[in-house]
């Protein structure tokens, strides 16, 4: 430097030093920023997973609950918490990637058969005098489209009602077995939890309501397994540590996780619950 200012060489050297310092600062801050974002994404997934498992636990404990007009609960003669293979087939499997839960709502329409029904019958007669209203001011009784349980002291069947005329109820499928008069008929709510596969190969846990609406609960599901024990459900839910944007090529670690570099690795979240079923024998 002279009295007239900096030379061009000095300015170039200063710019190079400043650029190097700036690059160093950015290089140090980017990993911190990525780690912060990955931690937030992991926390969001963990919270959603715990909320989903809590909801499933609550509804599984209530499976088979609700009033019936016979002394025994229909949970005593029907599998009200049944693992299924998957959402597509909904076939019984133990263990499975889904579970079907059945309950009778508190004010569900109910009645009793007025005559014996034989195996193969698709029409039953029901005493409508004992039916309850689903809500004040609404039409009372069973109607087309409802899922009903037909229950006696020894067995139960699930059927979809296609139409109701007077006390005659037409079923979508014929009865598999015979029922005596005074068998209970009650509208049933059915909930299904299971995995839905995405186009990119990932999976999300969803809840199918009684009306058929599909509610997504948590994404990035690595595994969901439901096993029926004697009077309980064993549920395993494993969630990827973070969304795909934060996951590497894999193969670096035995335990799955966000598999980029070792300094950035976060293990997948594994949750497990064993749920005692209240209403089964």
mmCIF file of C-alpha atoms in Angstrom:
data_model
loop_
_atom_site.group_PDB
_atom_site.id
_atom_site.type_symbol
_atom_site.label_atom_id
_atom_site.label_comp_id
_atom_site.label_asym_id
_atom_site.label_seq_id
_atom_site.Cartn_x
_atom_site.Cartn_y
_atom_site.Cartn_z
ATOM 1 C CA UNK A 1 0.000 0.000 0.000
ATOM 2 C CA UNK A 2 1.231 3.548 -0.780
ATOM 3 C CA UNK A 3 -0.102 7.030 -0.087
ATOM 4 C CA UNK A 4 -2.401 6.823 -3.101
ATOM 5 C CA UNK A 5 -4.262 3.621 -1.827
ATOM 6 C CA UNK A 6 -4.203 -0.150 -2.420
ATOM 7 C CA UNK A 7 -2.631 -1.662 -5.460
ATOM 8 C CA UNK A 8 -4.565 -4.029 -7.703
ATOM 9 C CA UNK A 9 -2.536 -6.990 -6.467
ATOM 10 C CA UNK A 10 -3.335 -6.151 -2.856
ATOM 11 C CA UNK A 11 -7.048 -5.910 -3.651
ATOM 12 C CA UNK A 12 -6.991 -9.273 -5.409
ATOM 13 C CA UNK A 13 -5.203 -10.894 -2.461
ATOM 14 C CA UNK A 14 -7.715 -9.378 -0.033
ATOM 15 C CA UNK A 15 -10.635 -10.663 -2.155
ATOM 16 C CA UNK A 16 -9.152 -14.145 -2.252
ATOM 17 C CA UNK A 17 -8.701 -14.193 1.513
ATOM 18 C CA UNK A 18 -12.258 -12.934 2.061
ATOM 19 C CA UNK A 19 -13.659 -15.539 -0.354
ATOM 20 C CA UNK A 20 -11.784 -18.316 1.412
ATOM 21 C CA UNK A 21 -13.071 -17.196 4.803
ATOM 22 C CA UNK A 22 -16.649 -16.951 3.476
ATOM 23 C CA UNK A 23 -16.445 -20.432 1.952
ATOM 24 C CA UNK A 24 -15.174 -21.813 5.258
ATOM 25 C CA UNK A 25 -18.041 -20.221 7.187
ATOM 26 C CA UNK A 26 -20.619 -21.579 4.715
ATOM 27 C CA UNK A 27 -19.013 -25.030 4.795
ATOM 28 C CA UNK A 28 -19.306 -25.081 8.569
ATOM 29 C CA UNK A 29 -22.886 -23.748 8.681
ATOM 30 C CA UNK A 30 -24.455 -26.000 6.019
ATOM 31 C CA UNK A 31 -24.072 -29.255 8.009
ATOM 32 C CA UNK A 32 -25.571 -27.545 11.043
ATOM 33 C CA UNK A 33 -28.510 -26.307 8.987
ATOM 34 C CA UNK A 34 -29.056 -29.750 7.453
ATOM 35 C CA UNK A 35 -28.803 -31.442 10.840
ATOM 36 C CA UNK A 36 -31.317 -28.986 12.311
ATOM 37 C CA UNK A 37 -33.806 -29.564 9.478
ATOM 38 C CA UNK A 38 -33.340 -33.337 9.684
ATOM 39 C CA UNK A 39 -33.919 -33.277 13.439
ATOM 40 C CA UNK A 40 -37.148 -31.306 12.988
ATOM 41 C CA UNK A 41 -38.350 -33.722 10.297
ATOM 42 C CA UNK A 42 -37.501 -36.677 12.526
ATOM 43 C CA UNK A 43 -39.327 -35.112 15.490
ATOM 44 C CA UNK A 44 -42.435 -34.481 13.361
ATOM 45 C CA UNK A 45 -42.507 -38.095 12.189
ATOM 46 C CA UNK A 46 -41.950 -39.390 15.732
ATOM 47 C CA UNK A 47 -44.812 -37.263 17.065
ATOM 48 C CA UNK A 48 -47.160 -38.403 14.310
ATOM 49 C CA UNK A 49 -46.214 -42.045 14.925
ATOM 50 C CA UNK A 50 -46.920 -41.823 18.660
ATOM 51 C CA UNK A 51 -50.232 -40.061 18.038
ATOM 52 C CA UNK A 52 -51.270 -42.742 15.532
ATOM 53 C CA UNK A 53 -50.330 -45.559 17.914
ATOM 54 C CA UNK A 54 -52.176 -43.887 20.805
ATOM 55 C CA UNK A 55 -55.313 -43.602 18.682
ATOM 56 C CA UNK A 56 -55.093 -47.216 17.544
ATOM 57 C CA UNK A 57 -54.525 -48.330 21.135
ATOM 58 C CA UNK A 58 -57.619 -46.480 22.361
ATOM 59 C CA UNK A 59 -59.879 -47.822 19.616
ATOM 60 C CA UNK A 60 -58.537 -51.368 19.936
ATOM 61 C CA UNK A 61 -59.357 -51.377 23.643
ATOM 62 C CA UNK A 62 -62.924 -50.372 22.802
ATOM 63 C CA UNK A 63 -63.353 -53.082 20.145
ATOM 64 C CA UNK A 64 -66.482 -55.110 20.813
ATOM 65 C CA UNK A 65 -67.932 -52.497 23.137
ATOM 66 C CA UNK A 66 -71.367 -50.990 22.938
ATOM 67 C CA UNK A 67 -74.852 -52.093 23.921
ATOM 68 C CA UNK A 68 -76.449 -55.274 22.671
ATOM 69 C CA UNK A 69 -79.938 -56.566 23.421
ATOM 70 C CA UNK A 70 -78.745 -59.990 24.420
ATOM 71 C CA UNK A 71 -76.995 -60.852 27.668
ATOM 72 C CA UNK A 72 -73.676 -61.767 26.046
ATOM 73 C CA UNK A 73 -71.562 -59.265 24.167
ATOM 74 C CA UNK A 74 -71.086 -59.995 20.492
ATOM 75 C CA UNK A 75 -67.332 -59.814 21.195
ATOM 76 C CA UNK A 76 -67.729 -63.151 22.967
ATOM 77 C CA UNK A 77 -68.666 -64.910 19.716
ATOM 78 C CA UNK A 78 -67.000 -62.724 17.072
ATOM 79 C CA UNK A 79 -63.416 -61.715 16.375
ATOM 80 C CA UNK A 80 -63.790 -57.963 16.945
ATOM 81 C CA UNK A 81 -60.058 -57.160 16.653
ATOM 82 C CA UNK A 82 -58.803 -59.108 13.669
ATOM 83 C CA UNK A 83 -55.414 -58.720 11.945
ATOM 84 C CA UNK A 84 -55.670 -58.640 8.149
ATOM 85 C CA UNK A 85 -53.032 -59.277 5.503
ATOM 86 C CA UNK A 86 -53.264 -55.825 3.898
ATOM 87 C CA UNK A 87 -55.753 -53.140 2.891
ATOM 88 C CA UNK A 88 -56.159 -54.426 -0.641
ATOM 89 C CA UNK A 89 -57.419 -57.910 0.207
ATOM 90 C CA UNK A 90 -58.523 -57.360 3.838
ATOM 91 C CA UNK A 91 -58.204 -61.120 4.323
ATOM 92 C CA UNK A 92 -57.604 -62.437 7.859
ATOM 93 C CA UNK A 93 -53.922 -63.036 8.597
ATOM 94 C CA UNK A 94 -51.939 -63.324 11.792
ATOM 95 C CA UNK A 95 -49.700 -61.402 11.838
ATOM 96 C CA UNK A 96 -50.808 -58.871 9.237
ATOM 97 C CA UNK A 97 -50.115 -55.390 7.921
ATOM 98 C CA UNK A 98 -53.521 -54.175 9.062
ATOM 99 C CA UNK A 99 -56.230 -54.678 11.656
ATOM 100 C CA UNK A 100 -60.034 -54.524 11.603
ATOM 101 C CA UNK A 101 -61.882 -53.266 14.699
ATOM 102 C CA UNK A 102 -65.622 -53.678 15.305
ATOM 103 C CA UNK A 103 -67.847 -51.865 17.805
ATOM 104 C CA UNK A 104 -71.535 -51.249 18.360
ATOM 105 C CA UNK A 105 -72.124 -47.546 18.827
ATOM 106 C CA UNK A 106 -73.937 -46.401 21.946
ATOM 107 C CA UNK A 107 -77.156 -45.506 20.120
ATOM 108 C CA UNK A 108 -76.788 -47.903 17.205
ATOM 109 C CA UNK A 109 -80.015 -49.202 15.627
ATOM 110 C CA UNK A 110 -80.797 -52.652 17.026
ATOM 111 C CA UNK A 111 -83.486 -55.288 16.957
ATOM 112 C CA UNK A 112 -84.197 -59.007 17.328
ATOM 113 C CA UNK A 113 -85.179 -61.537 14.703
ATOM 114 C CA UNK A 114 -88.832 -62.546 14.901
ATOM 115 C CA UNK A 115 -88.457 -65.903 13.139
ATOM 116 C CA UNK A 116 -85.739 -68.520 12.663
ATOM 117 C CA UNK A 117 -83.401 -67.942 9.715
ATOM 118 C CA UNK A 118 -81.753 -70.802 7.853
ATOM 119 C CA UNK A 119 -78.316 -70.959 6.284
ATOM 120 C CA UNK A 120 -78.576 -69.529 2.765
ATOM 121 C CA UNK A 121 -81.364 -67.079 3.617
ATOM 122 C CA UNK A 122 -80.778 -63.516 2.434
ATOM 123 C CA UNK A 123 -83.909 -62.030 4.047
ATOM 124 C CA UNK A 124 -84.535 -61.901 7.796
ATOM 125 C CA UNK A 125 -87.420 -60.426 9.763
ATOM 126 C CA UNK A 126 -86.641 -58.096 12.636
ATOM 127 C CA UNK A 127 -88.752 -56.586 15.415
ATOM 128 C CA UNK A 128 -88.489 -52.860 14.691
ATOM 129 C CA UNK A 129 -90.234 -51.878 17.897
ATOM 130 C CA UNK A 130 -86.988 -52.113 19.861
ATOM 131 C CA UNK A 131 -84.821 -50.192 17.408
ATOM 132 C CA UNK A 132 -83.081 -47.063 18.652
ATOM 133 C CA UNK A 133 -82.464 -43.740 16.906
ATOM 134 C CA UNK A 134 -78.886 -42.861 15.969
ATOM 135 C CA UNK A 135 -79.588 -39.248 16.926
ATOM 136 C CA UNK A 136 -82.525 -37.111 18.023
ATOM 137 C CA UNK A 137 -84.806 -36.243 15.117
ATOM 138 C CA UNK A 138 -83.200 -38.713 12.702
ATOM 139 C CA UNK A 139 -84.973 -41.637 11.092
ATOM 140 C CA UNK A 140 -84.883 -44.657 13.382
ATOM 141 C CA UNK A 141 -83.846 -48.160 12.584
ATOM 142 C CA UNK A 142 -81.778 -50.166 10.179
ATOM 143 C CA UNK A 143 -81.416 -49.039 6.579
ATOM 144 C CA UNK A 144 -79.706 -49.964 3.362
ATOM 145 C CA UNK A 145 -75.926 -49.731 3.355
ATOM 146 C CA UNK A 146 -75.495 -50.441 7.062
ATOM 147 C CA UNK A 147 -73.104 -53.087 8.318
ATOM 148 C CA UNK A 148 -74.856 -55.274 10.886
ATOM 149 C CA UNK A 149 -73.877 -58.092 13.214
ATOM 150 C CA UNK A 150 -76.351 -60.932 13.635
ATOM 151 C CA UNK A 151 -75.620 -62.524 17.010
ATOM 152 C CA UNK A 152 -76.925 -65.295 19.192
ATOM 153 C CA UNK A 153 -75.364 -66.950 22.210
ATOM 154 C CA UNK A 154 -73.167 -69.249 20.096
ATOM 155 C CA UNK A 155 -72.166 -67.429 16.927
ATOM 156 C CA UNK A 156 -72.201 -64.185 14.969
ATOM 157 C CA UNK A 157 -72.013 -63.024 11.349
ATOM 158 C CA UNK A 158 -71.339 -59.672 9.692
ATOM 159 C CA UNK A 159 -73.606 -58.612 6.823
ATOM 160 C CA UNK A 160 -74.350 -55.525 4.755
ATOM 161 C CA UNK A 161 -78.020 -54.502 4.535
ATOM 162 C CA UNK A 162 -79.181 -53.791 0.987
ATOM 163 C CA UNK A 163 -82.759 -52.750 1.754
ATOM 164 C CA UNK A 164 -85.347 -52.626 4.538
ATOM 165 C CA UNK A 165 -89.076 -52.963 4.014
ATOM 166 C CA UNK A 166 -91.168 -53.051 7.151
ATOM 167 C CA UNK A 167 -89.568 -55.676 9.340
ATOM 168 C CA UNK A 168 -87.966 -57.544 6.432
ATOM 169 C CA UNK A 169 -84.267 -56.904 5.970
ATOM 170 C CA UNK A 170 -82.510 -58.025 2.788
ATOM 171 C CA UNK A 171 -78.841 -58.884 3.130
ATOM 172 C CA UNK A 172 -76.166 -58.471 0.472
ATOM 173 C CA UNK A 173 -74.947 -62.043 1.015
ATOM 174 C CA UNK A 174 -76.827 -65.116 2.295
ATOM 175 C CA UNK A 175 -76.389 -66.337 5.857
ATOM 176 C CA UNK A 176 -73.555 -68.804 6.329
ATOM 177 C CA UNK A 177 -75.319 -70.495 9.234
ATOM 178 C CA UNK A 178 -78.727 -70.751 10.884
ATOM 179 C CA UNK A 179 -80.038 -68.412 13.583
ATOM 180 C CA UNK A 180 -82.964 -69.005 15.905
ATOM 181 C CA UNK A 181 -85.631 -66.419 16.632
ATOM 182 C CA UNK A 182 -84.614 -63.655 19.061
ATOM 183 C CA UNK A 183 -81.108 -63.386 17.630
ATOM 184 C CA UNK A 184 -79.773 -59.869 18.024
ATOM 185 C CA UNK A 185 -79.274 -57.599 14.995
ATOM 186 C CA UNK A 186 -77.165 -54.483 15.625
ATOM 187 C CA UNK A 187 -75.569 -51.877 13.379
ATOM 188 C CA UNK A 188 -71.788 -52.148 13.652
ATOM 189 C CA UNK A 189 -69.028 -49.611 13.087
ATOM 190 C CA UNK A 190 -65.916 -50.945 11.375
ATOM 191 C CA UNK A 191 -62.496 -49.276 11.525
ATOM 192 C CA UNK A 192 -59.469 -50.501 9.617
ATOM 193 C CA UNK A 193 -55.835 -49.531 10.140
ATOM 194 C CA UNK A 194 -53.253 -50.535 7.561
ATOM 195 C CA UNK A 195 -50.465 -49.588 5.183
ATOM 196 C CA UNK A 196 -51.048 -47.793 1.907
ATOM 197 C CA UNK A 197 -48.181 -48.031 -0.587
ATOM 198 C CA UNK A 198 -47.061 -44.928 -2.460
ATOM 199 C CA UNK A 199 -45.866 -44.848 -6.064
ATOM 200 C CA UNK A 200 -42.253 -44.306 -4.947
ATOM 201 C CA UNK A 201 -42.287 -47.464 -2.831
ATOM 202 C CA UNK A 202 -42.706 -45.740 0.535
ATOM 203 C CA UNK A 203 -45.677 -46.463 2.787
ATOM 204 C CA UNK A 204 -48.032 -44.529 5.031
ATOM 205 C CA UNK A 205 -50.291 -45.713 7.840
ATOM 206 C CA UNK A 206 -53.957 -44.868 7.232
ATOM 207 C CA UNK A 207 -57.264 -45.253 9.065
ATOM 208 C CA UNK A 208 -60.398 -46.226 7.155
ATOM 209 C CA UNK A 209 -63.512 -45.003 8.951
ATOM 210 C CA UNK A 210 -66.888 -46.679 9.059
ATOM 211 C CA UNK A 211 -68.064 -44.439 6.230
ATOM 212 C CA UNK A 212 -65.130 -45.385 4.024
ATOM 213 C CA UNK A 213 -63.143 -42.157 4.434
ATOM 214 C CA UNK A 214 -59.371 -42.655 4.410
ATOM 215 C CA UNK A 215 -57.379 -40.642 6.931
ATOM 216 C CA UNK A 216 -53.554 -40.581 6.626
ATOM 217 C CA UNK A 217 -51.909 -40.875 10.051
ATOM 218 C CA UNK A 218 -48.148 -41.005 9.512
ATOM 219 C CA UNK A 219 -45.856 -41.267 6.493
ATOM 220 C CA UNK A 220 -42.443 -42.896 5.989
ATOM 221 C CA UNK A 221 -43.566 -46.158 7.606
ATOM 222 C CA UNK A 222 -40.876 -48.815 7.393
ATOM 223 C CA UNK A 223 -42.934 -51.573 9.044
ATOM 224 C CA UNK A 224 -46.390 -52.110 10.590
ATOM 225 C CA UNK A 225 -47.269 -55.503 12.030
ATOM 226 C CA UNK A 226 -50.315 -56.557 14.060
ATOM 227 C CA UNK A 227 -50.356 -59.934 15.822
ATOM 228 C CA UNK A 228 -53.377 -61.340 17.655
ATOM 229 C CA UNK A 229 -52.498 -62.979 20.960
ATOM 230 C CA UNK A 230 -54.944 -64.720 23.302
ATOM 231 C CA UNK A 231 -56.760 -61.615 24.549
ATOM 232 C CA UNK A 232 -54.500 -58.929 23.231
ATOM 233 C CA UNK A 233 -53.007 -57.302 20.148
ATOM 234 C CA UNK A 234 -49.273 -56.917 19.721
ATOM 235 C CA UNK A 235 -48.499 -53.935 17.461
ATOM 236 C CA UNK A 236 -45.115 -52.994 16.014
ATOM 237 C CA UNK A 237 -44.704 -49.681 14.191
ATOM 238 C CA UNK A 238 -41.346 -48.608 12.758
ATOM 239 C CA UNK A 239 -40.904 -45.177 11.217
ATOM 240 C CA UNK A 240 -38.007 -44.073 9.048
ATOM 241 C CA UNK A 241 -35.804 -41.562 10.851
ATOM 242 C CA UNK A 242 -36.589 -38.776 8.382
ATOM 243 C CA UNK A 243 -38.169 -38.109 5.032
ATOM 244 C CA UNK A 244 -36.526 -39.309 1.825
ATOM 245 C CA UNK A 245 -34.730 -35.987 1.338
ATOM 246 C CA UNK A 246 -32.526 -36.771 4.345
ATOM 247 C CA UNK A 247 -31.875 -40.464 3.643
ATOM 248 C CA UNK A 248 -28.779 -41.786 1.943
ATOM 249 C CA UNK A 249 -28.123 -44.840 -0.188
ATOM 250 C CA UNK A 250 -28.211 -47.206 2.770
ATOM 251 C CA UNK A 251 -26.023 -50.148 3.635
ATOM 252 C CA UNK A 252 -23.699 -48.242 5.948
ATOM 253 C CA UNK A 253 -25.304 -49.390 9.182
ATOM 254 C CA UNK A 254 -26.862 -52.608 10.465
ATOM 255 C CA UNK A 255 -29.719 -50.722 12.088
ATOM 256 C CA UNK A 256 -31.798 -48.748 9.559
ATOM 257 C CA UNK A 257 -31.816 -44.998 9.758
ATOM 258 C CA UNK A 258 -31.029 -41.848 7.855
ATOM 259 C CA UNK A 259 -28.054 -43.447 6.194
ATOM 260 C CA UNK A 260 -25.886 -40.636 4.886
ATOM 261 C CA UNK A 261 -22.559 -40.053 6.591
ATOM 262 C CA UNK A 262 -21.887 -41.382 10.070
ATOM 263 C CA UNK A 263 -21.900 -37.895 11.562
ATOM 264 C CA UNK A 264 -25.443 -37.311 10.209
ATOM 265 C CA UNK A 265 -27.013 -40.678 10.992
ATOM 266 C CA UNK A 266 -30.276 -40.850 12.965
ATOM 267 C CA UNK A 267 -31.729 -44.289 13.815
ATOM 268 C CA UNK A 268 -35.238 -45.227 12.749
ATOM 269 C CA UNK A 269 -37.941 -45.012 15.422
ATOM 270 C CA UNK A 270 -39.395 -48.305 16.618
ATOM 271 C CA UNK A 271 -42.622 -48.341 18.661
ATOM 272 C CA UNK A 272 -44.356 -51.365 20.157
ATOM 273 C CA UNK A 273 -47.570 -51.781 22.150
ATOM 274 C CA UNK A 274 -49.365 -54.786 23.573
ATOM 275 C CA UNK A 275 -53.052 -53.925 23.962
ATOM 276 C CA UNK A 276 -55.308 -55.913 26.280
ATOM 277 C CA UNK A 277 -58.719 -56.364 24.638
ATOM 278 C CA UNK A 278 -61.379 -55.467 27.187
ATOM 279 C CA UNK A 279 -64.429 -57.073 25.676
ATOM 280 C CA UNK A 280 -63.243 -60.530 24.631
ATOM 281 C CA UNK A 281 -63.353 -63.742 26.613
#
